[in-house]
Amino acid sequence: MRVALFVTCVNDTLFPGTGRAVVSLLRRLGCEVDFPLAQTCCGQMHLNTGYREEAVRLARRFAGVFAGYDAVVAPSGSCAAMVREQYPRLIGRDFPAVHDLSEFLIDVLEVEDVGAYFPHRVTYHPTCHSLRGLHLGDRPTRLLRKVRGLELVPLPGAEECCGFGGTFAVKNPAVSAAMCADKVRNVLGTGAEVLCAADNSCLMHIGGTLRRQRTGVRVMHLAEILEATE
Amino acid sequence: MSATFLGMPGNLSKNTDFPKNAAKAVQNSQLRFNLRKATHTIRGKRAAVVSELPDWQDLRAAGRAIKDHTLRHLDRYLLQLEEAVTARGGHVHWARDAAEANRIVTDLVKATGEREVVKVKSMATQEIGLNEHLAAHGITAYETDLAELIVQLGHDFPSHILVPAIHRNRAEIREIFLREMPGAPEGLTDEPRALAEAARLHLRERFLKAKVAVSGANFMIAETGTMVVLESEGNGRMCLSLPETLISVVGIEKLLPAWHDLEVFLQLLPRSSTGERMNPYTSMWTGSVEGQDFHLVLLDNGRTRVLADEVGRQALRCIRCSACLNVCPVYERAGGHAYGSVYPGPIGAILTPQLRGMGSELDASLPYASSLCGACYEVCPVAIDIPQVLVDLRAKAPHGLAERAGMRAAWWLFAREGRLAAAQRLAARLRRLIPRRLPGPLGAWTDTRDVPDIPRQSFRDWWKESGS
């Protein structure tokens, strides 16, 4: 199967390791992965900050870049939700189907055990747009449970927003930090070494706080754990 | 767009906005504790009783459909309501805005010769600032809802739609009673039962003396002209039934076409608001009943303008249950006062800027008072897509020069992949020079968070070099 990777602008620029992990994982599972070089950004930041015109132009660009692919995979629940939920309102229905990584693995490739090995204590934050936008449900944790050596510990208050919210994090920094403080408290309470999520933007916010507080807990994108082998 | 008066602090202080109000509130540990405890309790109760109903999503769809239908034919149903109320001996008054509504109510009270009125909790009268207007004309309004009484005695503002004194705990309430309530018993404890009993004795006198009452209504039935009030204490029923004159101020969107539509809403509202299966006190009356003169003041105050907006009009479906407040992570930390309106929380963030316009800094900041986490939409019993309306309002809100320049620059980079690639290479080259504290508005990020390490190579450069 020929799959186009929509890596997202955040991963492309700040977290290339996540993109490399998706490529490696999908190739291991027998997919032919393409990365259309003309891709940039889905337009979510512009739309959610109130710059609709710019968002519409980026959405049109996206639809053109990915036209003709069987499937588009994005390692970001938020960007996948932007395309699926908002594009119909912005540019009509003429754009390819975009899957979040865990949806693609479970619904399209029909695989739960991806052959990963990751001997660490991990807790999972479901992220709002994965949970309430894409309705990923337990797909990510089903994948994590099949990872050899991995101990998955439940995160209390998992469904609550971490306080990132895109430009919300700088427009309402006090509330954003207060929300993250509660999220961090819950993460630390689990005793996990690693906080995992399917969105690096949320992880940049929670991880940035965990690092600032010298907690020693690290954050990892789901793709990077699933890519890890013995 | 003319500004609509909307009660409460809001426009009173010029140099504030939601982020500044919220920044103060998050430092108040007592407030944080009170809000967390209260919202999580109601949140849990709601979730439990909603999960009991297998047809909840169907009920929700029905609620939405009935409200949408009513709003589409509001003109027709309002006239039908007027006819039905008048036929049963009631008097209907039409108020374009807060000033008109206040004048109508004040004149009606003056005509009775009374100087005191009792009130059953009403968002509409708070919205128009009725108590203050009555006071300016020498008429005292006594709030009789327990939480509303606490707010009034404390010279405070409500901070929640359903539980106006949610920001107060019982120790604080005891202090307010001892300080402000005439005849508060000596040795009053902060036991809920003792506090309720003190309020009961205090209010009983008011009820027995009052000749005029002012209320709102949860629903109005166009077909029959019936008013419907839901409350938990029975104080509302005392208000509605004892006085000789009853004046109800109700927003025009509170209408339902037919009696049987209540079947849907009397299930949706209690489960969503108080987390109860059935509402404790549901009072219904039609026109003027024996011994009581009934006046209905139909309030527009910006609603017709909201109705004209294709995306924003869904806010008029709201039945004021406050489920969105109780699940909102922003409300939980910022508290209701930060929103500067009688309508706080997610619903306030879309209702206030639409009713009042976005002329003030505060009102222009309200559409941004959300991380767009979507919890509000999920619980809304009439399926108001609050995040969608927020995003739509953001596109209409005024934007600062610096932000516009930044967003324009980001768009310019994203418009051609070559520009993005060049910017990424530049960032990689300067990666060692990125300061721990970022300058300008980005400093808000580094106040509490570290900046991620900039990678040596972007993903696209890796792909070109060794990926494909």
XYZ file of C-alpha atoms in Angstrom:
698
model
C 0.000 0.000 0.000
C 1.268 3.437 -0.986
C 0.904 5.786 1.935
C 1.586 9.507 2.076
C 3.039 10.801 5.299
C 1.706 14.147 6.465
C 4.341 14.786 9.072
C 2.883 18.164 10.235
C 4.843 21.412 10.480
C 5.542 20.993 14.201
C 7.063 17.522 13.759
C 8.896 18.519 10.590
C 10.573 21.462 12.308
C 10.910 20.457 15.961
C 10.394 16.695 16.266
C 11.860 15.007 13.147
C 12.479 11.860 15.204
C 8.728 11.237 15.282
C 8.548 11.442 11.489
C 11.495 9.061 11.103
C 9.843 6.640 13.535
C 6.600 6.628 11.511
C 8.537 5.924 8.304
C 10.487 3.095 9.895
C 7.399 1.585 11.565
C 5.233 1.677 8.425
C 8.026 0.183 6.294
C 8.450 -2.590 8.855
C 4.733 -3.324 8.433
C 5.093 -3.547 4.653
C 3.919 -0.105 3.534
C 5.506 1.977 0.838
C 5.836 5.445 2.358
C 5.960 8.659 0.387
C 6.618 12.142 1.708
C 5.254 14.784 -0.661
C 7.835 17.525 -0.273
C 5.408 20.329 -1.116
C 3.540 19.833 2.174
C 3.813 22.507 4.870
C 1.019 23.116 7.402
C -2.669 22.155 7.645
C -3.646 25.670 8.757
C -4.883 24.802 12.227
C -2.922 27.538 14.008
C -4.309 30.181 11.680
C -7.902 28.954 11.889
C -7.925 28.604 15.662
C -6.313 31.988 16.211
C -8.878 33.742 14.019
C -7.106 33.932 10.637
C -9.603 32.109 8.511
C -8.478 33.353 5.104
C -4.917 32.156 5.623
C -6.274 28.836 6.911
C -8.428 28.388 3.805
C -5.407 28.978 1.548
C -3.327 26.443 3.481
C -6.194 23.949 3.372
C -6.434 24.293 -0.432
C -2.694 23.793 -0.676
C -2.924 20.665 1.490
C -5.746 19.204 -0.632
C -3.668 19.717 -3.779
C -0.458 18.250 -2.339
C -2.112 15.059 -1.103
C -4.608 14.527 -3.947
C -4.462 11.014 -5.414
C -2.997 9.079 -2.460
C -4.715 5.927 -1.145
C -4.169 7.055 2.393
C -2.615 9.945 4.269
C -1.170 9.226 7.705
C -0.433 11.920 10.277
C 1.311 11.387 13.622
C -0.927 14.035 15.212
C -4.499 13.675 16.410
C -4.931 17.416 16.349
C -3.838 17.976 12.737
C -5.822 14.935 11.536
C -8.891 16.315 13.322
C -8.325 19.710 11.719
C -8.484 18.169 8.249
C -11.370 15.847 8.949
C -13.559 18.181 11.017
C -12.760 21.655 9.738
C -11.873 21.242 6.064
C -15.469 20.491 4.972
C -16.446 23.886 6.390
C -13.437 25.624 4.838
C -13.006 24.080 1.374
C -15.837 21.579 0.867
C -15.411 17.825 0.646
C -12.709 17.526 -1.985
C -9.693 16.364 0.047
C -8.142 12.970 0.785
C -8.916 10.941 3.912
C -6.394 11.539 6.691
C -5.755 8.951 9.399
C -4.091 9.407 12.702
C -1.285 6.856 13.070
C -3.169 4.622 15.536
C -6.308 4.651 13.361
C -4.234 3.672 10.349
C -2.548 0.801 12.186
C -5.718 -0.621 13.739
C -8.447 0.194 11.177
C -6.543 0.039 7.874
C -3.597 -2.322 8.469
C -5.593 -4.230 11.113
C -2.595 -4.762 13.321
C -2.295 -4.340 17.089
C 1.041 -6.004 17.744
C 3.569 -4.023 15.729
C 6.494 -6.035 17.078
C 7.791 -3.338 19.397
C 9.897 -3.729 22.536
C 10.082 -0.952 25.112
C 10.883 -2.094 28.657
C 9.655 0.975 30.575
C 6.856 2.162 32.816
C 4.650 4.365 30.599
C 1.502 6.424 31.137
C -0.663 7.662 28.284
C -2.305 11.081 27.859
C -5.094 10.768 25.262
C -5.079 14.483 24.140
C -8.337 16.345 23.503
C -8.504 16.276 19.726
C -7.627 12.553 19.595
C -10.263 11.854 22.191
C -13.141 14.206 21.391
C -12.296 15.144 17.787
C -11.198 11.851 16.198
C -12.749 9.557 18.824
C -9.648 7.358 18.827
C -10.965 5.598 21.913
C -8.672 2.862 23.156
C -6.780 2.388 19.868
C -3.516 3.910 21.158
C -3.580 1.944 24.410
C -4.409 -1.277 22.555
C -1.221 -0.740 20.574
C 0.772 0.060 23.719
C -0.494 -3.025 25.549
C 1.011 -5.225 22.837
C 4.466 -3.680 23.216
C 6.779 -6.220 24.887
C 8.299 -5.141 28.164
C 6.083 -2.069 28.458
C 4.184 -1.508 31.689
C 1.194 0.747 31.012
C -0.076 2.640 34.074
C -3.388 4.543 33.970
C -3.229 8.340 34.174
C -5.760 9.872 36.608
C -7.824 12.657 34.997
C -6.498 11.522 31.628
C -9.383 13.053 29.688
C -8.742 16.555 30.993
C -7.002 19.044 28.729
C -3.320 19.680 29.486
C -3.722 23.397 28.764
C -1.753 23.632 25.534
C -4.509 24.676 23.124
C -2.168 26.129 20.476
C -1.874 29.902 20.848
C -3.961 29.560 24.031
C -0.694 28.607 25.761
C 0.668 32.131 25.205
C -2.585 34.101 25.078
C -3.793 32.727 28.425
C -0.495 31.650 29.996
C -1.717 31.667 33.603
C -4.644 29.308 33.026
C -2.570 27.194 30.647
C 0.136 26.765 33.296
C -2.452 26.034 35.996
C -3.979 23.299 33.848
C -0.550 21.853 33.155
C 0.335 21.916 36.848
C -2.587 19.571 37.531
C -1.673 17.364 34.569
C 1.945 17.149 35.753
C 0.830 16.282 39.277
C -1.211 13.400 37.871
C 1.660 12.216 35.670
C 4.104 12.234 38.587
C 1.570 10.357 40.716
C 1.702 7.389 38.344
C 5.397 6.865 38.910
C 5.883 6.510 35.136
C 9.271 7.115 33.478
C 7.677 8.120 30.208
C 4.599 10.140 29.323
C 3.291 9.084 25.930
C 0.767 10.809 23.638
C -0.177 10.925 19.966
C 0.494 14.637 19.662
C 3.864 16.340 20.019
C 2.338 19.795 20.501
C 0.684 18.727 23.767
C 3.866 16.871 24.706
C 5.955 19.980 24.015
C 3.830 21.826 26.584
C 3.688 19.098 29.247
C 7.269 18.015 28.524
C 8.496 21.607 28.711
C 6.928 21.874 32.156
C 8.255 18.481 33.295
C 11.731 19.579 32.207
C 11.497 23.028 33.767
C 10.584 21.363 37.075
C 13.461 18.876 36.741
C 11.079 15.953 37.274
C 13.139 13.467 35.289
C 10.054 12.189 33.488
C 10.462 12.246 29.702
C 7.832 12.512 26.995
C 7.636 10.351 23.877
C 5.361 10.261 20.881
C 3.424 7.015 20.427
C 5.202 6.410 17.096
C 8.614 6.387 18.749
C 7.582 3.748 21.277
C 5.946 1.605 18.601
C 9.053 1.884 16.439
C 11.402 0.724 19.197
C 12.633 -2.880 18.902
C 15.057 -5.170 20.713
C -22.845 47.282 16.304
C -24.460 49.001 19.287
C -23.345 47.751 22.672
C -25.904 45.752 24.597
C -26.013 46.153 28.351
C -25.296 42.838 30.041
C -25.425 43.266 33.794
C -22.321 42.773 35.844
C -18.725 43.851 36.143
C -17.860 43.355 32.507
C -17.464 46.709 30.904
C -17.109 48.545 34.195
C -13.323 48.484 34.319
C -11.724 49.441 31.053
C -8.211 48.073 31.355
C -8.818 44.434 31.859
C -9.302 41.331 29.799
C -9.876 37.660 30.457
C -6.180 36.672 30.668
C -5.492 39.374 33.287
C -8.579 38.495 35.342
C -7.734 34.807 35.143
C -4.085 35.371 36.076
C -5.277 36.877 39.368
C -7.846 34.155 39.970
C -5.463 31.222 39.497
C -3.344 32.546 42.388
C -6.304 32.340 44.786
C -5.874 28.923 46.367
C -9.164 29.075 48.284
C -11.061 29.825 45.072
C -9.217 27.060 43.199
C -10.046 24.572 45.945
C -13.731 25.593 46.157
C -14.192 25.477 42.390
C -12.399 22.207 41.911
C -14.380 20.488 44.619
C -17.743 21.859 43.471
C -17.324 21.357 39.721
C -15.902 17.857 40.077
C -18.776 16.846 42.353
C -21.483 18.064 39.954
C -19.507 16.696 36.993
C -19.521 13.232 38.518
C -23.221 13.343 39.382
C -24.114 14.437 35.866
C -22.022 11.734 34.252
C -23.676 9.071 36.423
C -27.292 10.030 35.673
C -26.650 10.688 31.986
C -25.084 7.264 31.543
C -28.306 5.696 32.891
C -30.267 6.759 29.824
C -29.606 4.612 26.758
C -31.332 7.205 24.544
C -29.393 10.224 25.820
C -27.913 11.048 22.398
C -31.409 10.836 20.852
C -32.800 13.135 23.543
C -29.967 15.520 22.860
C -30.695 15.484 19.125
C -34.392 16.043 19.844
C -33.604 18.989 22.138
C -31.446 20.532 19.467
C -34.051 19.991 16.740
C -36.931 21.454 18.783
C -34.885 24.531 19.676
C -33.704 25.032 16.090
C -37.245 24.727 14.779
C -38.535 27.211 17.359
C -35.786 29.715 16.582
C -36.491 29.436 12.852
C -40.138 30.338 13.454
C -39.635 32.534 16.499
C -41.757 35.382 15.106
C -44.793 33.144 14.716
C -44.431 31.371 18.056
C -43.926 34.603 19.998
C -47.192 35.996 18.655
C -48.931 32.717 19.491
C -47.553 32.943 23.027
C -48.742 36.541 23.414
C -52.210 35.567 22.291
C -52.388 32.597 24.658
C -51.118 34.553 27.695
C -53.472 37.455 26.990
C -56.442 35.115 26.533
C -55.798 33.790 30.048
C -55.771 37.249 31.618
C -52.003 37.892 31.539
C -50.328 41.022 30.213
C -47.498 40.812 27.695
C -44.847 43.534 27.329
C -42.126 43.648 24.667
C -38.689 44.942 25.645
C -36.136 45.713 22.950
C -33.231 46.130 25.378
C -32.208 46.275 29.039
C -33.292 49.896 29.483
C -36.765 49.203 28.133
C -37.190 46.057 30.240
C -36.044 47.843 33.401
C -38.417 50.733 32.753
C -41.366 48.396 32.184
C -40.721 46.410 35.377
C -40.095 49.534 37.484
C -43.312 51.158 36.244
C -45.276 47.989 36.998
C -43.904 47.842 40.551
C -44.522 51.569 41.101
C -48.134 51.124 39.952
C -48.702 48.694 42.829
C -47.438 51.277 45.316
C -45.016 48.725 46.824
C -41.372 49.480 47.678
C -40.176 45.894 48.008
C -40.155 42.905 45.685
C -39.068 39.299 46.181
C -37.183 37.584 43.415
C -36.779 34.036 42.273
C -33.355 33.473 40.732
C -33.334 34.735 37.169
C -30.506 35.104 34.673
C -32.513 37.535 32.544
C -32.969 40.065 35.366
C -29.274 39.792 36.230
C -28.467 40.319 32.585
C -30.352 43.632 32.535
C -29.211 44.741 36.009
C -32.770 44.988 37.283
C -31.934 45.065 41.004
C -29.691 48.096 40.567
C -32.292 49.853 38.457
C -35.036 49.185 41.000
C -32.769 50.422 43.804
C -32.223 53.682 41.923
C -36.010 54.136 42.028
C -36.278 53.416 45.735
C -37.428 49.817 45.348
C -35.599 47.040 47.192
C -35.316 43.631 45.525
C -34.770 40.622 47.793
C -33.191 37.561 46.240
C -34.744 34.386 47.637
C -32.689 31.629 45.998
C -30.242 30.514 48.684
C -27.113 30.963 46.569
C -28.404 34.224 45.121
C -29.108 35.430 48.674
C -25.512 34.642 49.646
C -24.273 36.651 46.660
C -26.602 39.570 47.452
C -25.762 39.663 51.167
C -22.043 39.459 50.356
C -22.281 42.464 47.961
C -20.775 40.069 45.480
C -21.336 38.966 41.894
C -22.593 35.543 40.789
C -19.871 33.332 39.314
C -21.868 30.387 38.019
C -25.163 30.054 36.154
C -26.679 27.398 38.377
C -24.700 27.845 41.598
C -24.068 31.604 41.746
C -22.083 31.330 45.000
C -19.938 28.387 43.869
C -16.835 30.421 44.693
C -17.813 30.494 48.375
C -17.373 27.649 50.826
C -19.559 27.128 53.871
C -17.180 28.855 56.276
C -17.279 31.976 54.123
C -21.096 31.745 53.883
C -21.364 31.600 57.674
C -19.310 34.768 57.949
C -21.482 36.556 55.384
C -24.677 35.549 57.231
C -23.364 36.672 60.601
C -22.209 39.978 59.167
C -25.059 40.853 56.813
C -28.238 38.918 57.545
C -30.683 40.655 59.891
C -31.560 38.305 62.733
C -28.866 35.742 62.001
C -28.858 33.373 64.996
C -25.994 33.757 67.449
C -23.747 30.729 67.525
C -24.513 29.918 63.880
C -22.295 27.066 62.717
C -21.156 26.300 59.184
C -23.173 23.087 59.044
C -25.160 23.145 55.762
C -28.347 22.380 57.697
C -27.797 25.276 60.120
C -27.020 27.690 57.303
C -30.106 26.621 55.357
C -32.299 26.959 58.441
C -31.018 30.485 59.129
C -31.750 31.454 55.518
C -35.179 29.813 55.715
C -36.230 31.831 58.765
C -34.908 35.003 57.200
C -36.682 34.412 53.889
C -39.986 33.254 55.374
C -40.668 36.772 56.624
C -39.916 38.234 53.211
C -42.305 35.831 51.483
C -45.166 36.568 53.860
C -44.783 40.339 53.479
C -44.177 40.524 49.749
C -46.933 41.777 47.459
C -44.850 41.795 44.271
C -42.573 39.102 42.856
C -40.152 39.138 39.939
C -39.097 35.927 38.226
C -37.614 34.556 35.056
C -38.655 31.305 33.407
C -36.893 28.249 32.056
C -39.451 27.616 29.350
C -42.513 29.281 27.819
C -45.050 27.201 25.905
C -46.382 29.019 22.840
C -49.380 26.711 22.402
C -50.826 27.228 25.869
C -49.123 30.372 27.174
C -47.701 28.419 30.105
C -44.602 29.537 32.036
C -42.286 26.891 33.486
C -39.807 27.442 36.329
C -37.450 24.737 37.602
C -35.758 25.123 40.978
C -34.429 23.009 43.818
C -35.491 24.755 47.014
C -39.185 25.576 46.871
C -38.347 29.214 47.515
C -39.172 29.960 43.915
C -42.619 28.458 44.333
C -43.246 30.669 47.384
C -42.278 33.663 45.258
C -44.446 32.642 42.357
C -47.576 31.811 44.295
C -47.873 34.158 47.310
C -47.594 37.724 45.918
C -50.518 39.568 44.331
C -48.464 40.716 41.351
C -46.034 38.488 39.452
C -43.709 39.931 36.818
C -41.676 37.470 34.735
C -38.786 38.731 32.609
C -37.928 36.120 29.987
C -35.584 36.037 26.992
C -37.411 35.495 23.717
C -35.402 32.331 23.016
C -36.914 30.477 26.000
C -39.879 29.462 23.894
C -41.050 25.933 23.095
C -43.864 25.331 20.622
C -45.986 22.804 22.466
C -46.661 21.341 25.878
C -45.356 17.906 24.859
C -41.932 19.398 24.032
C -41.351 19.571 27.782
C -41.040 15.796 27.746
C -37.598 16.224 26.193
C -36.395 19.221 28.184
C -37.574 18.053 31.609
C -35.264 15.081 31.067
C -32.336 17.003 29.589
C -32.191 19.904 32.035
C -32.110 18.316 35.527
C -29.689 15.584 34.516
C -27.365 18.122 32.897
C -27.549 20.829 35.531
C -27.857 19.383 39.023
C -27.225 15.761 38.097
C -30.721 14.805 39.271
C -33.087 12.416 37.518
C -36.031 14.679 38.123
C -36.262 18.308 39.072
C -37.431 18.836 42.685
C -39.746 21.869 42.211
C -41.266 22.430 38.786
C -43.819 25.265 38.807
C -46.110 25.968 35.876
C -48.754 28.635 35.481
C -50.810 30.040 32.675
C -51.852 33.706 32.560
C -53.261 35.444 35.633
C -54.522 33.001 38.198
C -57.036 33.827 40.915
C -55.793 36.543 43.219
C -52.700 37.295 41.157
C -52.001 39.682 38.317
C -49.438 38.307 35.841
C -47.112 40.333 33.605
C -44.739 38.811 31.081
C -41.846 40.954 29.839
C -40.355 39.460 26.681
C -36.697 40.464 26.435
C -34.682 40.800 23.232
C -31.515 42.626 24.402
C -29.368 41.533 21.450
C -30.925 38.135 20.807
C -32.387 39.031 17.414
C -28.909 40.046 16.293
C -27.477 36.704 17.455
C -30.264 34.940 15.577
C -29.072 36.570 12.358
C -25.644 34.888 12.613
C -25.578 31.512 10.883
C -22.896 29.978 13.099
C -23.466 31.910 16.327
C -27.238 31.487 16.525
C -26.904 27.998 17.999
C -25.961 29.725 21.277
C -29.661 30.637 21.576
C -30.477 26.944 22.044
C -28.900 27.194 25.508
C -31.158 26.111 28.384
C -28.746 27.480 31.043
C -27.935 24.086 32.552
C -24.247 24.990 33.154
C -22.927 21.514 32.326
C -20.340 23.254 30.116
C -19.065 25.292 33.062
C -18.722 22.215 35.245
C -16.526 20.348 32.749
C -14.520 23.332 31.529
C -10.857 23.195 32.595
C -10.523 26.943 32.001
C -13.583 27.843 34.103
C -12.355 25.517 36.840
C -9.117 27.503 37.174
C -10.240 31.023 36.271
C -13.600 31.104 38.049
C -16.741 32.857 36.854
C -15.842 36.457 37.661
C -12.964 36.466 35.151
C -15.530 36.400 32.327
C -16.995 39.753 33.436
C -20.536 38.782 32.552
C -23.563 37.111 34.100
C -22.842 34.359 31.601
C -19.474 32.808 32.507
C -17.720 29.685 31.261
C -17.808 28.292 27.722
C -21.392 29.375 27.013
C -20.551 32.859 28.302
C -17.492 32.990 26.069
C -19.764 32.648 23.022
C -22.885 34.399 24.336
C -21.392 37.553 25.864
C -19.362 38.669 22.804
C -22.402 38.067 20.615
C -24.879 39.905 22.847
C -22.535 42.698 23.883
C -20.288 42.915 20.812
C -16.484 42.838 20.954
C -15.859 46.546 21.466
C -14.100 46.223 24.841
C -10.801 44.474 25.479
C -12.563 42.070 27.815
C -15.254 41.078 25.341
C -12.729 40.703 22.516
C -10.672 38.360 24.714
C -13.581 36.040 25.603
C -13.535 33.941 22.404
C -9.912 33.098 23.304
C -10.793 31.984 26.845
C -10.703 28.332 25.758
C -8.144 25.709 24.810
C -10.755 24.277 22.386
C -10.605 20.981 24.276
C -14.191 20.180 23.294
C -15.417 18.966 26.698
C -18.243 21.561 26.632
C -19.648 20.400 23.304
C -19.609 16.808 24.487
C -21.835 17.494 27.502
C -24.123 20.174 26.043
C -27.708 18.807 26.200
C -28.711 20.784 23.112
C -25.458 20.061 21.229
C -24.168 23.608 20.917
C -20.818 23.255 19.146
C -19.129 25.795 21.405
C -15.581 25.314 19.999
C -16.930 25.924 16.498
C -18.633 29.170 17.558
C -15.482 30.250 19.442
C -13.345 29.774 16.335
C -15.907 31.656 14.253
C -15.919 34.555 16.746
C -12.112 34.615 16.759
C -12.212 35.303 13.011
C -14.414 38.327 13.745
C -12.484 39.576 16.784
C -10.050 42.488 16.480
C -6.409 41.342 16.281
C -3.363 43.234 17.539
C -0.762 44.529 15.088
C 2.100 42.358 16.358
C -0.031 39.224 16.245
C -1.253 40.021 12.733
C 2.342 40.478 11.586
C 3.406 37.193 13.202
C 0.525 35.243 11.719
C 1.121 36.805 8.321
C 4.808 35.847 8.515
C 3.940 32.268 9.485
C 1.508 32.061 6.602
C 4.181 33.405 4.212
C 6.567 30.639 5.324
C 3.910 27.951 4.939
C 2.814 29.210 1.517
C 5.967 27.763 -0.201
C 7.829 24.689 1.009
C 11.154 26.277 0.034
C 10.615 29.143 2.468
C 9.773 26.732 5.272
C 12.859 24.630 4.517
C 15.077 27.739 4.527
C 13.625 28.896 7.864
C 14.196 25.421 9.346
C 17.853 25.445 8.212
C 18.327 28.892 9.683
C 16.823 27.750 13.005
C 19.088 24.666 12.994
C 22.145 26.859 12.455
C 21.131 29.218 15.278
C 20.034 26.399 17.594
C 22.723 27.098 20.165
C 21.684 30.751 20.350
C 18.043 30.158 21.313
C 17.713 31.761 24.764
C 16.192 29.948 27.715
C 13.775 32.857 28.046
C 12.121 33.853 24.801
C 11.508 37.555 24.086
C 8.182 39.353 23.560
C 4.847 37.532 23.711
C 6.657 34.171 23.431
C 8.068 34.865 26.893
C 4.691 33.630 28.143
C 5.825 30.182 26.983
C 9.167 30.182 28.759
C 7.767 31.617 32.005
C 6.733 28.094 32.980
C 8.065 25.810 30.235
C 11.417 24.943 28.697
C 11.831 25.385 24.961
C 12.338 22.108 23.085
C 15.818 21.566 21.620
C 15.954 22.630 17.995
C 17.042 19.590 15.938
C 20.135 19.709 13.693
C 18.059 18.637 10.742
C 14.387 19.011 9.876
C 12.398 15.979 8.847
C 12.172 17.134 5.240
C 15.959 17.513 4.975
C 16.443 14.052 6.484
C 13.975 12.661 3.942
C 15.794 14.260 1.026
C 19.145 13.047 2.302
C 18.394 9.530 3.458
C 14.678 8.870 3.877
C 13.318 8.248 0.402
